[in-house]
Amino acid sequence: MSTKDYAKTDANNERKHNILGMSFSEVAERLQEPGQDTVLVPMGSTEKHGAHIPLGTDSYVTMEVVYRAAEKHDVLFTPLQPFGYSPHHMGRNEEGAGTITLKAETYRRVLNDVARSLIYHGVKKVIFVSHHGSNTKPIDEVMRQLRYETGAYISFYKTPTEREANVVQDLFENPPEETPGWHSSELETSCLMATADGLVHMDRAVEDRAHAPAYMGGSFSKIDGTGTVKFQNSENIWVPMDHHEYSDTATIGNPFRATKEKGLAMFDRMADHLGAYVDEVRKFEVNVTFSDYPERA
């Protein structure tokens, strides 16, 4: 599949799913159909990855999974939010890493405003979707508030990756110590080959591992990008670390076994998993108790 401009509509399809390309009357008609009160909201990121794949890696993966799930399971989705919560990917001041991050409060406000807008129109079930793991860090408060204030079903779907890659685990060739589901490793490189091959430059790729920040000395270690360090064989210490402090190249793992074929298979698995979740969510009985949005200005 070639690189997609996700700002474009899916107008060539007989049945539209991207609300960006739908008129207000089309959206209103769709929301009246049985089972069409669920909407996917793709949350991306623009952040430093390994030198061989683009800043938009998490956005490309998120959007491809959402697009495939929407087509196969007939569910509406919103345009991609391309900026996420990525303060740890900013890199050193003025080094030019290119990351654009939202502060946690700004990010929560975006989630709130998007969900409240959709609920205002009659959506009962909002599923945020993201490939960027750190987009899940600030969300508990705002998701609970949305549920308590409106009665709508609110959830956040993180694509199968990192330590939660069971859906695609058998597709990896890299052994666990090469962290195939992590930053710029086998999974992400394969997926970018499958959806944006022209943006992958394997001549710039390196194999690398995570490590505890140098200032912590030899008593601590780190195996991947989780926000914890190991101490005396226990991984129960959470430390606010910047990515460049524990990953010298923004690559955690081995990208050299990545292939386009793997990426396509991974997208199929991820989209099927997300779509199956959507099908289950459609069965939920949800009573929205307050849909108005008077504070929208």
mmCIF file of N, CA and C in Angstrom, residues 143-221:
data_model
loop_
_atom_site.group_PDB
_atom_site.id
_atom_site.type_symbol
_atom_site.label_atom_id
_atom_site.label_comp_id
_atom_site.label_asym_id
_atom_site.label_seq_id
_atom_site.Cartn_x
_atom_site.Cartn_y
_atom_site.Cartn_z
ATOM 1 N N MET A 143 -11.054 10.376 30.932
ATOM 2 C CA MET A 143 -11.996 9.348 30.514
ATOM 3 C C MET A 143 -13.056 9.090 31.578
ATOM 4 N N ARG A 144 -12.635 9.084 32.830
ATOM 5 C CA ARG A 144 -13.609 8.917 33.909
ATOM 6 C C ARG A 144 -14.572 10.103 33.956
ATOM 7 N N GLN A 145 -14.046 11.295 33.792
ATOM 8 C CA GLN A 145 -14.898 12.478 33.820
ATOM 9 C C GLN A 145 -15.928 12.437 32.708
ATOM 10 N N LEU A 146 -15.500 12.028 31.504
ATOM 11 C CA LEU A 146 -16.430 11.919 30.387
ATOM 12 C C LEU A 146 -17.534 10.905 30.684
ATOM 13 N N ARG A 147 -17.153 9.781 31.256
ATOM 14 C CA ARG A 147 -18.148 8.763 31.578
ATOM 15 C C ARG A 147 -19.122 9.267 32.638
ATOM 16 N N TYR A 148 -18.586 9.855 33.710
ATOM 17 C CA TYR A 148 -19.438 10.288 34.812
ATOM 18 C C TYR A 148 -20.353 11.436 34.406
ATOM 19 N N GLU A 149 -19.868 12.324 33.537
ATOM 20 C CA GLU A 149 -20.663 13.489 33.142
ATOM 21 C C GLU A 149 -21.721 13.158 32.106
ATOM 22 N N THR A 150 -21.435 12.192 31.215
ATOM 23 C CA THR A 150 -22.342 11.969 30.088
ATOM 24 C C THR A 150 -23.036 10.616 30.105
ATOM 25 N N GLY A 151 -22.439 9.630 30.732
ATOM 26 C CA GLY A 151 -22.980 8.274 30.661
ATOM 27 C C GLY A 151 -22.544 7.516 29.430
ATOM 28 N N ALA A 152 -21.796 8.168 28.528
ATOM 29 C CA ALA A 152 -21.327 7.508 27.313
ATOM 30 C C ALA A 152 -20.271 6.459 27.640
ATOM 31 N N TYR A 153 -20.087 5.520 26.721
ATOM 32 C CA TYR A 153 -19.018 4.536 26.852
ATOM 33 C C TYR A 153 -17.755 5.138 26.263
ATOM 34 N N ILE A 154 -16.707 5.212 27.060
ATOM 35 C CA ILE A 154 -15.439 5.799 26.640
ATOM 36 C C ILE A 154 -14.343 4.765 26.850
ATOM 37 N N SER A 155 -13.523 4.544 25.825
ATOM 38 C CA SER A 155 -12.390 3.630 26.024
ATOM 39 C C SER A 155 -11.223 4.059 25.145
ATOM 40 N N PHE A 156 -10.080 3.500 25.442
ATOM 41 C CA PHE A 156 -8.857 3.805 24.700
ATOM 42 C C PHE A 156 -8.244 2.482 24.263
ATOM 43 N N TYR A 157 -8.094 2.295 22.967
ATOM 44 C CA TYR A 157 -7.528 1.077 22.398
ATOM 45 C C TYR A 157 -6.099 1.352 21.966
ATOM 46 N N LYS A 158 -5.159 0.673 22.582
ATOM 47 C CA LYS A 158 -3.760 0.787 22.188
ATOM 48 C C LYS A 158 -3.444 -0.379 21.262
ATOM 49 N N THR A 159 -2.945 -0.090 20.080
ATOM 50 C CA THR A 159 -2.653 -1.161 19.134
ATOM 51 C C THR A 159 -1.686 -2.170 19.759
ATOM 52 N N PRO A 160 -1.786 -3.439 19.397
ATOM 53 C CA PRO A 160 -0.932 -4.460 19.992
ATOM 54 C C PRO A 160 0.547 -4.208 19.675
ATOM 55 N N THR A 161 1.307 -3.817 20.667
ATOM 56 C CA THR A 161 2.717 -3.471 20.484
ATOM 57 C C THR A 161 3.405 -3.464 21.842
ATOM 58 N N GLU A 162 4.697 -3.214 21.839
ATOM 59 C CA GLU A 162 5.494 -3.119 23.056
ATOM 60 C C GLU A 162 5.315 -4.392 23.910
ATOM 61 N N ARG A 163 4.985 -4.269 25.181
ATOM 62 C CA ARG A 163 4.821 -5.459 26.013
ATOM 63 C C ARG A 163 3.448 -6.109 25.842
ATOM 64 N N GLU A 164 2.608 -5.525 25.019
ATOM 65 C CA GLU A 164 1.250 -6.040 24.824
ATOM 66 C C GLU A 164 1.042 -6.426 23.365
ATOM 67 N N ALA A 165 2.008 -7.150 22.806
ATOM 68 C CA ALA A 165 1.997 -7.478 21.381
ATOM 69 C C ALA A 165 1.519 -8.897 21.109
ATOM 70 N N ASN A 166 0.748 -9.492 22.020
ATOM 71 C CA ASN A 166 0.336 -10.887 21.864
ATOM 72 C C ASN A 166 -0.385 -11.155 20.549
ATOM 73 N N VAL A 167 -1.130 -10.183 20.068
ATOM 74 C CA VAL A 167 -1.909 -10.369 18.840
ATOM 75 C C VAL A 167 -1.012 -10.677 17.645
ATOM 76 N N VAL A 168 0.207 -10.141 17.648
ATOM 77 C CA VAL A 168 1.113 -10.333 16.510
ATOM 78 C C VAL A 168 2.399 -11.060 16.890
ATOM 79 N N GLN A 169 2.470 -11.559 18.115
ATOM 80 C CA GLN A 169 3.710 -12.121 18.661
ATOM 81 C C GLN A 169 4.312 -13.206 17.777
ATOM 82 N N ASP A 170 3.479 -14.070 17.214
ATOM 83 C CA ASP A 170 3.997 -15.189 16.429
ATOM 84 C C ASP A 170 4.547 -14.770 15.073
ATOM 85 N N LEU A 171 4.334 -13.517 14.697
ATOM 86 C CA LEU A 171 4.863 -13.014 13.432
ATOM 87 C C LEU A 171 6.297 -12.516 13.554
ATOM 88 N N PHE A 172 6.761 -12.329 14.784
ATOM 89 C CA PHE A 172 8.118 -11.826 15.001
ATOM 90 C C PHE A 172 9.158 -12.906 14.722
ATOM 91 N N GLU A 173 10.254 -12.508 14.103
ATOM 92 C CA GLU A 173 11.443 -13.356 14.016
ATOM 93 C C GLU A 173 12.421 -13.013 15.131
ATOM 94 N N ASN A 174 12.451 -11.765 15.529
ATOM 95 C CA ASN A 174 13.367 -11.352 16.584
ATOM 96 C C ASN A 174 13.017 -12.030 17.902
ATOM 97 N N PRO A 175 13.984 -12.502 18.651
ATOM 98 C CA PRO A 175 13.723 -13.076 19.978
ATOM 99 C C PRO A 175 13.342 -11.979 20.966
ATOM 100 N N PRO A 176 12.762 -12.343 22.101
ATOM 101 C CA PRO A 176 12.298 -11.334 23.069
ATOM 102 C C PRO A 176 13.367 -10.339 23.490
ATOM 103 N N GLU A 177 14.630 -10.796 23.593
ATOM 104 C CA GLU A 177 15.674 -9.870 24.034
ATOM 105 C C GLU A 177 15.962 -8.783 23.001
ATOM 106 N N GLU A 178 15.463 -8.945 21.779
ATOM 107 C CA GLU A 178 15.614 -7.908 20.763
ATOM 108 C C GLU A 178 14.372 -7.021 20.683
ATOM 109 N N THR A 179 13.511 -7.145 21.663
ATOM 110 C CA THR A 179 12.316 -6.295 21.830
ATOM 111 C C THR A 179 11.661 -5.944 20.498
ATOM 112 N N PRO A 180 11.135 -6.953 19.788
ATOM 113 C CA PRO A 180 10.636 -6.727 18.427
ATOM 114 C C PRO A 180 9.447 -5.776 18.336
ATOM 115 N N GLY A 181 8.687 -5.621 19.425
ATOM 116 C CA GLY A 181 7.517 -4.738 19.381
ATOM 117 C C GLY A 181 7.801 -3.319 19.791
ATOM 118 N N TRP A 182 9.070 -3.009 20.053
ATOM 119 C CA TRP A 182 9.381 -1.697 20.615
ATOM 120 C C TRP A 182 9.840 -0.687 19.573
ATOM 121 N N HIS A 183 10.254 0.436 20.053
ATOM 122 C CA HIS A 183 10.509 1.659 19.290
ATOM 123 C C HIS A 183 11.461 1.423 18.118
ATOM 124 N N SER A 184 10.927 1.549 16.914
ATOM 125 C CA SER A 184 11.706 1.490 15.674
ATOM 126 C C SER A 184 12.289 0.109 15.399
ATOM 127 N N SER A 185 11.797 -0.915 16.089
ATOM 128 C CA SER A 185 12.306 -2.275 15.915
ATOM 129 C C SER A 185 11.534 -3.002 14.816
ATOM 130 N N GLU A 186 11.382 -4.313 14.939
ATOM 131 C CA GLU A 186 10.828 -5.138 13.870
ATOM 132 C C GLU A 186 9.392 -4.772 13.522
ATOM 133 N N LEU A 187 8.549 -4.555 14.530
ATOM 134 C CA LEU A 187 7.140 -4.284 14.276
ATOM 135 C C LEU A 187 6.954 -2.951 13.557
ATOM 136 N N GLU A 188 7.475 -1.887 14.120
ATOM 137 C CA GLU A 188 7.234 -0.565 13.535
ATOM 138 C C GLU A 188 7.875 -0.431 12.161
ATOM 139 N N THR A 189 9.062 -0.994 11.993
ATOM 140 C CA THR A 189 9.714 -0.915 10.691
ATOM 141 C C THR A 189 8.934 -1.703 9.649
ATOM 142 N N SER A 190 8.457 -2.895 10.010
ATOM 143 C CA SER A 190 7.639 -3.686 9.082
ATOM 144 C C SER A 190 6.365 -2.950 8.703
ATOM 145 N N CYS A 191 5.711 -2.364 9.697
ATOM 146 C CA CYS A 191 4.460 -1.656 9.433
ATOM 147 C C CYS A 191 4.668 -0.452 8.520
ATOM 148 N N LEU A 192 5.757 0.274 8.728
ATOM 149 C CA LEU A 192 6.025 1.419 7.846
ATOM 150 C C LEU A 192 6.362 0.954 6.439
ATOM 151 N N MET A 193 7.036 -0.183 6.319
ATOM 152 C CA MET A 193 7.282 -0.731 4.982
ATOM 153 C C MET A 193 5.970 -1.061 4.278
ATOM 154 N N ALA A 194 4.972 -1.457 5.059
ATOM 155 C CA ALA A 194 3.689 -1.865 4.485
ATOM 156 C C ALA A 194 2.783 -0.696 4.137
ATOM 157 N N THR A 195 2.942 0.433 4.819
ATOM 158 C CA THR A 195 2.003 1.540 4.581
ATOM 159 C C THR A 195 2.660 2.788 4.033
ATOM 160 N N ALA A 196 3.987 2.931 4.192
ATOM 161 C CA ALA A 196 4.679 4.140 3.737
ATOM 162 C C ALA A 196 6.115 3.783 3.371
ATOM 163 N N ASP A 197 6.266 2.833 2.466
ATOM 164 C CA ASP A 197 7.580 2.271 2.165
ATOM 165 C C ASP A 197 8.589 3.319 1.727
ATOM 166 N N GLY A 198 8.117 4.352 1.049
ATOM 167 C CA GLY A 198 9.004 5.399 0.575
ATOM 168 C C GLY A 198 9.611 6.237 1.683
ATOM 169 N N LEU A 199 9.106 6.092 2.905
ATOM 170 C CA LEU A 199 9.618 6.854 4.040
ATOM 171 C C LEU A 199 10.568 6.030 4.899
ATOM 172 N N VAL A 200 10.863 4.800 4.483
ATOM 173 C CA VAL A 200 11.767 3.921 5.227
ATOM 174 C C VAL A 200 13.133 3.927 4.547
ATOM 175 N N HIS A 201 14.180 4.184 5.331
ATOM 176 C CA HIS A 201 15.542 4.260 4.793
ATOM 177 C C HIS A 201 16.433 3.319 5.603
ATOM 178 N N MET A 202 16.482 2.065 5.178
ATOM 179 C CA MET A 202 17.204 1.071 5.960
ATOM 180 C C MET A 202 18.711 1.297 5.972
ATOM 181 N N ASP A 203 19.234 2.104 5.060
ATOM 182 C CA ASP A 203 20.658 2.421 5.097
ATOM 183 C C ASP A 203 21.010 3.255 6.328
ATOM 184 N N ARG A 204 19.994 3.827 6.987
ATOM 185 C CA ARG A 204 20.219 4.617 8.196
ATOM 186 C C ARG A 204 19.907 3.821 9.466
ATOM 187 N N ALA A 205 19.412 2.612 9.308
ATOM 188 C CA ALA A 205 18.959 1.832 10.463
ATOM 189 C C ALA A 205 20.136 1.307 11.280
ATOM 190 N N VAL A 206 19.894 1.163 12.574
ATOM 191 C CA VAL A 206 20.874 0.557 13.479
ATOM 192 C C VAL A 206 20.135 -0.395 14.405
ATOM 193 N N GLU A 207 20.860 -1.359 14.945
ATOM 194 C CA GLU A 207 20.328 -2.216 16.001
ATOM 195 C C GLU A 207 20.833 -1.681 17.334
ATOM 196 N N ASP A 208 19.938 -1.546 18.310
ATOM 197 C CA ASP A 208 20.345 -0.929 19.574
ATOM 198 C C ASP A 208 19.486 -1.482 20.705
ATOM 199 N N ARG A 209 19.859 -1.183 21.930
ATOM 200 C CA ARG A 209 19.145 -1.642 23.117
ATOM 201 C C ARG A 209 18.928 -0.479 24.078
ATOM 202 N N ALA A 210 17.932 -0.630 24.921
ATOM 203 C CA ALA A 210 17.704 0.347 25.990
ATOM 204 C C ALA A 210 18.695 0.096 27.128
ATOM 205 N N HIS A 211 18.933 1.123 27.912
ATOM 206 C CA HIS A 211 19.808 1.018 29.076
ATOM 207 C C HIS A 211 19.342 2.028 30.113
ATOM 208 N N ALA A 212 19.676 1.808 31.347
ATOM 209 C CA ALA A 212 19.343 2.786 32.381
ATOM 210 C C ALA A 212 20.121 4.073 32.118
ATOM 211 N N PRO A 213 19.585 5.219 32.482
ATOM 212 C CA PRO A 213 20.324 6.470 32.305
ATOM 213 C C PRO A 213 21.711 6.390 32.943
ATOM 214 N N ALA A 214 22.695 6.952 32.275
ATOM 215 C CA ALA A 214 24.083 6.838 32.722
ATOM 216 C C ALA A 214 24.283 7.379 34.135
ATOM 217 N N TYR A 215 23.532 8.429 34.483
ATOM 218 C CA TYR A 215 23.742 9.051 35.798
ATOM 219 C C TYR A 215 23.353 8.124 36.948
ATOM 220 N N MET A 216 22.590 7.055 36.662
ATOM 221 C CA MET A 216 22.142 6.159 37.716
ATOM 222 C C MET A 216 23.195 5.127 38.097
ATOM 223 N N GLY A 217 24.244 5.002 37.282
ATOM 224 C CA GLY A 217 25.297 4.067 37.628
ATOM 225 C C GLY A 217 24.955 2.622 37.319
ATOM 226 N N GLY A 218 25.801 1.714 37.782
ATOM 227 C CA GLY A 218 25.680 0.314 37.417
ATOM 228 C C GLY A 218 24.696 -0.498 38.220
ATOM 229 N N SER A 219 24.037 0.086 39.208
ATOM 230 C CA SER A 219 23.099 -0.675 40.035
ATOM 231 C C SER A 219 21.719 -0.802 39.394
ATOM 232 N N PHE A 220 21.499 -0.095 38.301
ATOM 233 C CA PHE A 220 20.189 -0.076 37.654
ATOM 234 C C PHE A 220 20.329 -0.547 36.209
ATOM 235 N N SER A 221 19.257 -1.135 35.694
ATOM 236 C CA SER A 221 19.242 -1.571 34.298
ATOM 237 C C SER A 221 17.865 -1.310 33.705
#
